[in-house]
């Protein structure tokens, strides 16, 4: 074999195709830039979507918290408004109650109900209407505006009645005594009350009320004068201050009695013993006046003393203890009555020192 054939045989061996080796795609050692960019873009989109979901969840929670806080705030505001309204209504009710009590104490006409003075409401039954020309002339006679802005005839009529009521209250005259009253005073020579009680709603009954009011005002004035003439050391002492407090408390507690006498609504069961007490005090029979006070305050009812129930059986005389309570309540069970009766007793104690009796046996202990 020559050299040329040998070289060609060797070259042919070297150039024979080898079996193709299948390489899996996953074992590639390179990636395309487009694939990398697509993967990076997809990861970015996934991150942004997760951030958006988290942001939306946070916004949802914040909105829920804001709604809950707004609901709580509305509830607090509503509760605060309701409490303020209730407080205002209670304050107005208390002020109206105090005003009614003041008017009742001073003998002034009572306040009209709120429904009756509400503007625009129809006239109440029995309320007198006034024609427009007469109403205009009446308003001009008291120097008031004929018509206010937007005022109707009913509102003008109610305004006129309010004004006339206020003018009538101002025209009421009161005495200048310790307790202001509309009862005309009587001179000291005519203050002696009768021993018998005249019928109600008569001039004699009214004159008795004037006598009682004048007597108590005179007594309170003398009491106040006696306290004011004391020395300064006595005034500053404990006993001096207690005496002044007793006089001032008596003056306050006697006002309901004056008011009942002004309106002539004092009960017969109270007026008769008060008349007896005042009559005895004016005659300087202070022991008899004290007995009258004890009869009206304690009465003649049987009072239980000691042990009243020692067994399980009802005794024959035990039911007599409460027989007097079955008909009516005791006179001292009323707080207002109890206070002005005790004030009358204090006035008796001062009267016997200011006008001592000739008979020393008529001095109260």
mmCIF file of C-alpha atoms in Angstrom:
data_model
loop_
_atom_site.group_PDB
_atom_site.id
_atom_site.type_symbol
_atom_site.label_atom_id
_atom_site.label_comp_id
_atom_site.label_asym_id
_atom_site.label_seq_id
_atom_site.Cartn_x
_atom_site.Cartn_y
_atom_site.Cartn_z
ATOM 1 C CA UNK A 1 0.000 0.000 0.000
ATOM 2 C CA UNK A 2 1.464 3.294 -1.053
ATOM 3 C CA UNK A 3 1.604 6.321 1.159
ATOM 4 C CA UNK A 4 -1.291 8.056 -0.537
ATOM 5 C CA UNK A 5 -3.763 5.247 0.042
ATOM 6 C CA UNK A 6 -2.619 4.892 3.603
ATOM 7 C CA UNK A 7 -3.163 8.612 4.298
ATOM 8 C CA UNK A 8 -6.599 8.576 2.657
ATOM 9 C CA UNK A 9 -7.691 5.582 4.754
ATOM 10 C CA UNK A 10 -6.606 7.327 7.936
ATOM 11 C CA UNK A 11 -8.330 10.538 6.946
ATOM 12 C CA UNK A 12 -11.543 8.690 6.181
ATOM 13 C CA UNK A 13 -11.449 7.138 9.653
ATOM 14 C CA UNK A 14 -11.085 10.546 11.250
ATOM 15 C CA UNK A 15 -13.915 12.073 9.262
ATOM 16 C CA UNK A 16 -16.555 9.297 9.965
ATOM 17 C CA UNK A 17 -19.707 10.804 11.636
ATOM 18 C CA UNK A 18 -20.089 9.934 15.346
ATOM 19 C CA UNK A 19 -23.392 8.931 16.986
ATOM 20 C CA UNK A 20 -25.413 12.063 17.936
ATOM 21 C CA UNK A 21 -25.628 12.548 21.679
ATOM 22 C CA UNK A 22 -29.014 13.889 22.813
ATOM 23 C CA UNK A 23 -28.503 16.739 25.325
ATOM 24 C CA UNK A 24 -31.568 17.614 27.381
ATOM 25 C CA UNK A 25 -32.763 21.129 27.135
ATOM 26 C CA UNK A 26 -32.475 21.634 30.831
ATOM 27 C CA UNK A 27 -28.779 21.140 30.744
ATOM 28 C CA UNK A 28 -28.217 24.095 28.497
ATOM 29 C CA UNK A 29 -25.432 26.318 29.759
ATOM 30 C CA UNK A 30 -26.917 29.497 28.364
ATOM 31 C CA UNK A 31 -30.244 31.417 28.226
ATOM 32 C CA UNK A 32 -31.495 33.989 25.857
ATOM 33 C CA UNK A 33 -31.606 37.606 26.976
ATOM 34 C CA UNK A 34 -35.258 37.774 25.961
ATOM 35 C CA UNK A 35 -36.083 34.888 28.292
ATOM 36 C CA UNK A 36 -34.230 36.544 31.174
ATOM 37 C CA UNK A 37 -36.005 39.816 30.514
ATOM 38 C CA UNK A 38 -39.379 38.037 30.400
ATOM 39 C CA UNK A 39 -38.666 36.292 33.693
ATOM 40 C CA UNK A 40 -37.572 39.558 35.360
ATOM 41 C CA UNK A 41 -40.643 41.354 34.043
ATOM 42 C CA UNK A 42 -42.953 38.603 35.304
ATOM 43 C CA UNK A 43 -41.301 38.680 38.750
ATOM 44 C CA UNK A 44 -41.736 42.466 38.816
ATOM 45 C CA UNK A 45 -45.399 42.132 37.898
ATOM 46 C CA UNK A 46 -45.909 39.512 40.607
ATOM 47 C CA UNK A 47 -44.247 41.759 43.220
ATOM 48 C CA UNK A 48 -46.345 44.725 42.170
ATOM 49 C CA UNK A 49 -49.525 42.637 42.330
ATOM 50 C CA UNK A 50 -48.613 41.435 45.848
ATOM 51 C CA UNK A 51 -47.869 45.017 46.935
ATOM 52 C CA UNK A 52 -51.175 46.176 45.451
ATOM 53 C CA UNK A 53 -53.072 43.425 47.285
ATOM 54 C CA UNK A 54 -51.326 44.318 50.537
ATOM 55 C CA UNK A 55 -52.041 48.023 49.961
ATOM 56 C CA UNK A 56 -55.707 47.325 49.240
ATOM 57 C CA UNK A 57 -55.968 45.122 52.332
ATOM 58 C CA UNK A 58 -54.412 47.872 54.439
ATOM 59 C CA UNK A 59 -56.739 50.475 52.942
ATOM 60 C CA UNK A 60 -59.713 48.207 53.598
ATOM 61 C CA UNK A 61 -58.701 47.777 57.235
ATOM 62 C CA UNK A 62 -58.100 51.522 57.606
ATOM 63 C CA UNK A 63 -61.481 52.300 56.020
ATOM 64 C CA UNK A 64 -63.126 49.810 58.370
ATOM 65 C CA UNK A 65 -61.407 51.387 61.372
ATOM 66 C CA UNK A 66 -62.419 54.867 60.178
ATOM 67 C CA UNK A 67 -66.029 53.736 59.748
ATOM 68 C CA UNK A 68 -66.049 52.194 63.216
ATOM 69 C CA UNK A 69 -64.490 55.331 64.714
ATOM 70 C CA UNK A 70 -67.013 57.515 62.878
ATOM 71 C CA UNK A 71 -69.857 55.340 64.164
ATOM 72 C CA UNK A 72 -68.505 55.573 67.717
ATOM 73 C CA UNK A 73 -68.084 59.324 67.311
ATOM 74 C CA UNK A 74 -71.666 59.681 66.049
ATOM 75 C CA UNK A 75 -72.865 57.567 68.962
ATOM 76 C CA UNK A 76 -70.906 59.730 71.419
ATOM 77 C CA UNK A 77 -72.239 62.918 69.838
ATOM 78 C CA UNK A 78 -75.787 61.563 69.926
ATOM 79 C CA UNK A 79 -75.409 60.531 73.540
ATOM 80 C CA UNK A 80 -73.888 63.917 74.405
ATOM 81 C CA UNK A 81 -76.717 65.697 72.592
ATOM 82 C CA UNK A 82 -79.323 63.542 74.314
ATOM 83 C CA UNK A 83 -77.761 64.166 77.726
ATOM 84 C CA UNK A 84 -77.561 67.897 77.014
ATOM 85 C CA UNK A 85 -81.222 67.904 75.976
ATOM 86 C CA UNK A 86 -82.231 65.981 79.091
ATOM 87 C CA UNK A 87 -80.153 68.348 81.225
ATOM 88 C CA UNK A 88 -81.790 71.351 79.557
ATOM 89 C CA UNK A 89 -85.262 69.929 80.109
ATOM 90 C CA UNK A 90 -84.471 69.164 83.761
ATOM 91 C CA UNK A 91 -83.028 72.664 84.218
ATOM 92 C CA UNK A 92 -86.086 74.255 82.631
ATOM 93 C CA UNK A 93 -88.366 72.066 84.770
ATOM 94 C CA UNK A 94 -86.450 73.053 87.918
ATOM 95 C CA UNK A 95 -86.553 76.735 86.961
ATOM 96 C CA UNK A 96 -90.271 76.501 86.230
ATOM 97 C CA UNK A 97 -90.830 74.700 89.548
ATOM 98 C CA UNK A 98 -88.859 77.360 91.430
ATOM 99 C CA UNK A 99 -90.735 80.139 89.615
ATOM 100 C CA UNK A 100 -94.075 78.516 90.432
ATOM 101 C CA UNK A 101 -93.005 78.121 94.067
ATOM 102 C CA UNK A 102 -91.896 81.764 94.182
ATOM 103 C CA UNK A 103 -95.171 82.949 92.651
ATOM 104 C CA UNK A 104 -97.109 80.724 95.045
ATOM 105 C CA UNK A 105 -95.136 82.056 98.001
ATOM 106 C CA UNK A 106 -95.682 85.675 96.981
ATOM 107 C CA UNK A 107 -99.321 85.153 96.030
ATOM 108 C CA UNK A 108 -98.742 85.924 92.347
ATOM 109 C CA UNK A 109 -100.789 84.270 89.563
ATOM 110 C CA UNK A 110 -99.481 80.924 88.448
ATOM 111 C CA UNK A 111 -97.546 80.470 85.222
ATOM 112 C CA UNK A 112 -99.679 79.440 82.243
ATOM 113 C CA UNK A 113 -98.975 75.969 80.818
ATOM 114 C CA UNK A 114 -96.419 75.788 78.039
ATOM 115 C CA UNK A 115 -98.933 74.421 75.545
ATOM 116 C CA UNK A 116 -101.114 77.464 76.078
ATOM 117 C CA UNK A 117 -98.357 79.948 75.208
ATOM 118 C CA UNK A 118 -97.000 78.104 72.175
ATOM 119 C CA UNK A 119 -97.053 80.424 69.216
ATOM 120 C CA UNK A 120 -99.333 79.489 66.365
ATOM 121 C CA UNK A 121 -101.463 77.101 68.430
ATOM 122 C CA UNK A 122 -105.241 77.575 68.409
ATOM 123 C CA UNK A 123 -106.933 79.489 71.172
ATOM 124 C CA UNK A 124 -107.749 77.449 74.226
ATOM 125 C CA UNK A 125 -111.323 76.716 75.130
ATOM 126 C CA UNK A 126 -112.804 79.677 76.970
ATOM 127 C CA UNK A 127 -110.006 82.017 75.865
ATOM 128 C CA UNK A 128 -111.481 85.339 74.822
ATOM 129 C CA UNK A 129 -110.685 86.649 71.371
ATOM 130 C CA UNK A 130 -110.356 90.355 70.582
ATOM 131 C CA UNK A 131 -111.041 91.857 67.198
ATOM 132 C CA UNK A 132 -108.121 93.281 65.275
ATOM 133 C CA UNK A 133 -109.126 96.994 65.547
ATOM 134 C CA UNK A 134 -109.772 96.724 69.293
ATOM 135 C CA UNK A 135 -106.510 94.847 69.791
ATOM 136 C CA UNK A 136 -104.592 97.533 67.896
ATOM 137 C CA UNK A 137 -106.108 100.273 70.034
ATOM 138 C CA UNK A 138 -105.413 98.345 73.254
ATOM 139 C CA UNK A 139 -101.767 97.816 72.294
ATOM 140 C CA UNK A 140 -101.407 101.504 71.486
ATOM 141 C CA UNK A 141 -102.973 102.436 74.825
ATOM 142 C CA UNK A 142 -100.214 100.599 76.691
ATOM 143 C CA UNK A 143 -97.571 102.036 74.333
ATOM 144 C CA UNK A 144 -96.591 98.741 72.726
ATOM 145 C CA UNK A 145 -95.885 97.965 69.032
ATOM 146 C CA UNK A 146 -99.052 97.167 67.114
ATOM 147 C CA UNK A 147 -97.478 94.399 65.014
ATOM 148 C CA UNK A 148 -94.135 92.689 65.170
ATOM 149 C CA UNK A 149 -92.416 91.261 62.117
ATOM 150 C CA UNK A 150 -94.242 88.156 60.889
ATOM 151 C CA UNK A 151 -96.727 88.258 63.761
ATOM 152 C CA UNK A 152 -100.190 86.793 63.302
ATOM 153 C CA UNK A 153 -103.394 87.875 65.034
ATOM 154 C CA UNK A 154 -103.232 85.016 67.563
ATOM 155 C CA UNK A 155 -99.613 85.783 68.388
ATOM 156 C CA UNK A 156 -100.483 89.466 68.797
ATOM 157 C CA UNK A 157 -103.386 88.545 71.083
ATOM 158 C CA UNK A 158 -101.186 86.361 73.280
ATOM 159 C CA UNK A 159 -98.528 89.064 73.409
ATOM 160 C CA UNK A 160 -101.152 91.551 74.594
ATOM 161 C CA UNK A 161 -102.366 89.148 77.298
ATOM 162 C CA UNK A 162 -98.820 88.515 78.503
ATOM 163 C CA UNK A 163 -98.194 92.254 78.709
ATOM 164 C CA UNK A 164 -101.426 92.952 80.591
ATOM 165 C CA UNK A 165 -100.705 90.069 82.998
ATOM 166 C CA UNK A 166 -97.262 91.520 83.710
ATOM 167 C CA UNK A 167 -98.747 94.962 84.255
ATOM 168 C CA UNK A 168 -101.343 93.559 86.665
ATOM 169 C CA UNK A 169 -98.591 91.812 88.624
ATOM 170 C CA UNK A 170 -96.627 95.045 88.841
ATOM 171 C CA UNK A 171 -99.740 96.862 90.013
ATOM 172 C CA UNK A 172 -100.202 94.470 92.954
ATOM 173 C CA UNK A 173 -99.236 96.257 96.166
ATOM 174 C CA UNK A 174 -97.457 94.481 98.983
ATOM 175 C CA UNK A 175 -96.894 95.570 102.540
ATOM 176 C CA UNK A 176 -93.432 96.552 103.698
ATOM 177 C CA UNK A 177 -93.373 94.228 106.714
ATOM 178 C CA UNK A 178 -90.932 91.394 107.350
ATOM 179 C CA UNK A 179 -93.140 89.172 105.164
ATOM 180 C CA UNK A 180 -94.456 90.921 102.048
ATOM 181 C CA UNK A 181 -98.160 90.249 101.641
ATOM 182 C CA UNK A 182 -101.049 91.616 99.621
ATOM 183 C CA UNK A 183 -103.298 91.619 102.710
ATOM 184 C CA UNK A 184 -103.952 95.138 103.886
ATOM 185 C CA UNK A 185 -102.513 95.765 107.356
ATOM 186 C CA UNK A 186 -104.739 96.723 110.275
ATOM 187 C CA UNK A 187 -103.776 99.025 113.143
ATOM 188 C CA UNK A 188 -102.571 97.488 116.376
ATOM 189 C CA UNK A 189 -105.772 98.464 118.160
ATOM 190 C CA UNK A 190 -107.797 96.265 115.762
ATOM 191 C CA UNK A 191 -105.499 93.201 115.822
ATOM 192 C CA UNK A 192 -107.451 91.334 118.536
ATOM 193 C CA UNK A 193 -108.929 88.328 116.739
ATOM 194 C CA UNK A 194 -112.398 87.022 117.633
ATOM 195 C CA UNK A 195 -112.891 83.830 119.601
ATOM 196 C CA UNK A 196 -115.268 82.326 117.031
ATOM 197 C CA UNK A 197 -114.529 81.594 113.398
ATOM 198 C CA UNK A 198 -116.799 83.318 110.840
ATOM 199 C CA UNK A 199 -118.032 81.466 107.721
ATOM 200 C CA UNK A 200 -115.637 81.158 104.765
ATOM 201 C CA UNK A 201 -115.655 83.523 101.784
ATOM 202 C CA UNK A 202 -117.005 86.379 103.853
ATOM 203 C CA UNK A 203 -115.583 89.835 104.636
ATOM 204 C CA UNK A 204 -115.249 88.796 108.290
ATOM 205 C CA UNK A 205 -113.049 85.842 107.306
ATOM 206 C CA UNK A 206 -110.897 88.125 105.123
ATOM 207 C CA UNK A 207 -110.573 90.589 108.009
ATOM 208 C CA UNK A 208 -109.376 87.750 110.273
ATOM 209 C CA UNK A 209 -106.656 86.921 107.749
ATOM 210 C CA UNK A 210 -105.629 90.576 107.721
ATOM 211 C CA UNK A 211 -105.516 90.574 111.535
ATOM 212 C CA UNK A 212 -103.363 87.429 111.642
ATOM 213 C CA UNK A 213 -100.968 88.730 108.971
ATOM 214 C CA UNK A 214 -100.633 92.086 110.747
ATOM 215 C CA UNK A 215 -100.076 90.431 114.140
ATOM 216 C CA UNK A 216 -97.359 88.070 112.902
ATOM 217 C CA UNK A 217 -95.644 90.861 110.952
ATOM 218 C CA UNK A 218 -95.685 93.079 114.048
ATOM 219 C CA UNK A 219 -94.310 90.246 116.181
ATOM 220 C CA UNK A 220 -91.543 89.460 113.679
ATOM 221 C CA UNK A 221 -90.653 93.143 113.457
ATOM 222 C CA UNK A 222 -90.369 93.396 117.250
ATOM 223 C CA UNK A 223 -88.318 90.202 117.321
ATOM 224 C CA UNK A 224 -85.920 91.516 114.673
ATOM 225 C CA UNK A 225 -85.618 94.845 116.502
ATOM 226 C CA UNK A 226 -84.868 93.091 119.797
ATOM 227 C CA UNK A 227 -82.110 91.042 118.147
ATOM 228 C CA UNK A 228 -80.595 94.087 116.449
ATOM 229 C CA UNK A 229 -80.322 96.052 119.716
ATOM 230 C CA UNK A 230 -78.109 93.459 121.402
ATOM 231 C CA UNK A 231 -74.469 94.142 122.108
ATOM 232 C CA UNK A 232 -71.864 93.086 119.582
ATOM 233 C CA UNK A 233 -70.413 90.440 121.889
ATOM 234 C CA UNK A 234 -73.825 88.811 122.305
ATOM 235 C CA UNK A 235 -74.414 88.901 118.546
ATOM 236 C CA UNK A 236 -71.110 87.110 117.873
ATOM 237 C CA UNK A 237 -71.670 84.455 120.542
ATOM 238 C CA UNK A 238 -73.014 81.006 119.755
ATOM 239 C CA UNK A 239 -76.327 81.689 121.512
ATOM 240 C CA UNK A 240 -76.685 85.021 119.696
ATOM 241 C CA UNK A 241 -76.160 83.451 116.288
ATOM 242 C CA UNK A 242 -78.564 80.624 117.155
ATOM 243 C CA UNK A 243 -81.257 83.145 118.154
ATOM 244 C CA UNK A 244 -80.804 85.068 114.894
ATOM 245 C CA UNK A 245 -80.988 81.818 112.899
ATOM 246 C CA UNK A 246 -84.200 80.812 114.690
ATOM 247 C CA UNK A 247 -85.807 84.170 113.851
ATOM 248 C CA UNK A 248 -84.794 83.991 110.196
ATOM 249 C CA UNK A 249 -85.974 80.393 109.899
ATOM 250 C CA UNK A 250 -89.324 81.311 111.472
ATOM 251 C CA UNK A 251 -89.710 84.177 109.003
ATOM 252 C CA UNK A 252 -89.072 81.801 106.094
ATOM 253 C CA UNK A 253 -91.383 79.079 107.409
ATOM 254 C CA UNK A 254 -94.283 81.481 107.981
ATOM 255 C CA UNK A 255 -94.454 82.513 104.313
ATOM 256 C CA UNK A 256 -96.609 79.504 103.260
ATOM 257 C CA UNK A 257 -99.079 80.443 106.006
ATOM 258 C CA UNK A 258 -99.285 83.991 104.624
ATOM 259 C CA UNK A 259 -99.777 82.654 101.130
ATOM 260 C CA UNK A 260 -102.665 80.435 102.234
ATOM 261 C CA UNK A 261 -104.238 83.360 104.050
ATOM 262 C CA UNK A 262 -103.937 85.541 100.941
ATOM 263 C CA UNK A 263 -105.655 82.940 98.787
ATOM 264 C CA UNK A 264 -108.056 82.013 101.649
ATOM 265 C CA UNK A 265 -107.209 78.321 101.281
ATOM 266 C CA UNK A 266 -106.156 77.713 104.879
ATOM 267 C CA UNK A 267 -107.848 74.586 106.211
ATOM 268 C CA UNK A 268 -110.455 74.911 108.927
ATOM 269 C CA UNK A 269 -108.620 72.325 111.034
ATOM 270 C CA UNK A 270 -105.562 74.628 111.090
ATOM 271 C CA UNK A 271 -107.204 78.068 111.088
ATOM 272 C CA UNK A 272 -109.333 77.394 114.174
ATOM 273 C CA UNK A 273 -106.439 76.330 116.491
ATOM 274 C CA UNK A 274 -104.191 79.096 115.093
ATOM 275 C CA UNK A 275 -106.952 81.589 115.885
ATOM 276 C CA UNK A 276 -107.178 80.158 119.409
ATOM 277 C CA UNK A 277 -103.390 80.383 119.886
ATOM 278 C CA UNK A 278 -103.201 83.980 118.640
ATOM 279 C CA UNK A 279 -106.200 85.021 120.739
ATOM 280 C CA UNK A 280 -104.605 83.585 123.895
ATOM 281 C CA UNK A 281 -101.240 85.189 123.058
ATOM 282 C CA UNK A 282 -102.848 88.594 122.505
ATOM 283 C CA UNK A 283 -104.497 88.274 125.934
ATOM 284 C CA UNK A 284 -101.109 87.211 127.373
ATOM 285 C CA UNK A 285 -102.374 83.782 128.331
ATOM 286 C CA UNK A 286 -99.287 82.000 127.080
ATOM 287 C CA UNK A 287 -99.913 78.732 128.907
ATOM 288 C CA UNK A 288 -103.329 78.478 127.237
ATOM 289 C CA UNK A 289 -101.708 79.338 123.883
ATOM 290 C CA UNK A 290 -99.137 76.598 124.452
ATOM 291 C CA UNK A 291 -101.941 74.156 125.289
ATOM 292 C CA UNK A 292 -103.605 75.079 122.010
ATOM 293 C CA UNK A 293 -100.331 74.436 120.176
ATOM 294 C CA UNK A 294 -99.989 71.046 121.850
ATOM 295 C CA UNK A 295 -103.547 70.122 120.909
ATOM 296 C CA UNK A 296 -103.009 70.968 117.256
ATOM 297 C CA UNK A 297 -99.553 69.369 117.062
ATOM 298 C CA UNK A 298 -99.962 66.263 119.220
ATOM 299 C CA UNK A 299 -103.718 66.011 119.570
ATOM 300 C CA UNK A 300 -105.582 63.796 121.966
ATOM 301 C CA UNK A 301 -104.729 60.489 120.332
ATOM 302 C CA UNK A 302 -103.475 57.626 122.481
ATOM 303 C CA UNK A 303 -99.699 57.451 122.346
ATOM 304 C CA UNK A 304 -98.002 54.078 122.896
ATOM 305 C CA UNK A 305 -95.627 54.193 125.868
ATOM 306 C CA UNK A 306 -93.377 51.289 126.736
ATOM 307 C CA UNK A 307 -93.987 47.741 125.495
ATOM 308 C CA UNK A 308 -97.167 47.519 123.445
ATOM 309 C CA UNK A 309 -96.949 43.905 122.261
ATOM 310 C CA UNK A 310 -95.808 41.249 124.726
ATOM 311 C CA UNK A 311 -97.551 38.233 123.293
ATOM 312 C CA UNK A 312 -99.000 36.725 120.177
ATOM 313 C CA UNK A 313 -102.595 37.576 121.076
ATOM 314 C CA UNK A 314 -104.256 40.878 120.266
ATOM 315 C CA UNK A 315 -105.229 42.856 123.363
ATOM 316 C CA UNK A 316 -108.602 44.533 123.681
ATOM 317 C CA UNK A 317 -107.268 48.078 124.181
ATOM 318 C CA UNK A 318 -104.398 47.927 121.713
ATOM 319 C CA UNK A 319 -106.474 48.862 118.672
ATOM 320 C CA UNK A 320 -107.335 52.200 120.322
ATOM 321 C CA UNK A 321 -103.777 53.369 119.747
ATOM 322 C CA UNK A 322 -104.393 53.833 116.018
ATOM 323 C CA UNK A 323 -108.089 54.636 115.910
ATOM 324 C CA UNK A 324 -107.378 58.332 115.422
ATOM 325 C CA UNK A 325 -105.130 57.584 112.419
ATOM 326 C CA UNK A 326 -107.837 55.788 110.477
ATOM 327 C CA UNK A 327 -109.873 58.853 109.564
ATOM 328 C CA UNK A 328 -107.155 61.225 108.397
ATOM 329 C CA UNK A 329 -103.426 61.757 108.529
ATOM 330 C CA UNK A 330 -101.964 63.636 111.448
ATOM 331 C CA UNK A 331 -101.658 67.390 110.987
ATOM 332 C CA UNK A 332 -97.896 67.318 111.654
ATOM 333 C CA UNK A 333 -97.307 64.786 108.882
ATOM 334 C CA UNK A 334 -97.335 67.695 106.405
ATOM 335 C CA UNK A 335 -93.843 69.206 106.343
ATOM 336 C CA UNK A 336 -94.986 72.751 105.466
ATOM 337 C CA UNK A 337 -97.659 72.758 108.173
ATOM 338 C CA UNK A 338 -95.237 71.392 110.735
ATOM 339 C CA UNK A 339 -92.717 74.139 109.992
ATOM 340 C CA UNK A 340 -95.062 77.107 110.287
ATOM 341 C CA UNK A 341 -96.691 75.651 113.417
ATOM 342 C CA UNK A 342 -93.256 75.356 115.018
ATOM 343 C CA UNK A 343 -92.542 78.933 113.912
ATOM 344 C CA UNK A 344 -95.745 80.047 115.663
ATOM 345 C CA UNK A 345 -94.485 78.318 118.818
ATOM 346 C CA UNK A 346 -91.203 80.255 118.541
ATOM 347 C CA UNK A 347 -93.165 83.470 118.150
ATOM 348 C CA UNK A 348 -95.029 82.611 121.368
ATOM 349 C CA UNK A 349 -91.734 82.150 123.184
ATOM 350 C CA UNK A 350 -90.587 85.609 122.086
ATOM 351 C CA UNK A 351 -93.978 87.225 122.772
ATOM 352 C CA UNK A 352 -93.957 86.241 126.430
ATOM 353 C CA UNK A 353 -90.571 87.938 126.855
ATOM 354 C CA UNK A 354 -91.622 91.054 124.905
ATOM 355 C CA UNK A 355 -95.072 91.337 126.514
ATOM 356 C CA UNK A 356 -94.832 89.452 129.832
ATOM 357 C CA UNK A 357 -98.130 88.453 131.498
ATOM 358 C CA UNK A 358 -99.417 89.993 134.697
ATOM 359 C CA UNK A 359 -100.180 86.516 136.012
ATOM 360 C CA UNK A 360 -96.852 84.702 136.408
ATOM 361 C CA UNK A 361 -98.683 81.413 136.179
ATOM 362 C CA UNK A 362 -99.257 82.090 132.475
ATOM 363 C CA UNK A 363 -95.530 81.940 131.677
ATOM 364 C CA UNK A 364 -94.538 78.932 129.609
ATOM 365 C CA UNK A 365 -91.786 76.743 131.007
#
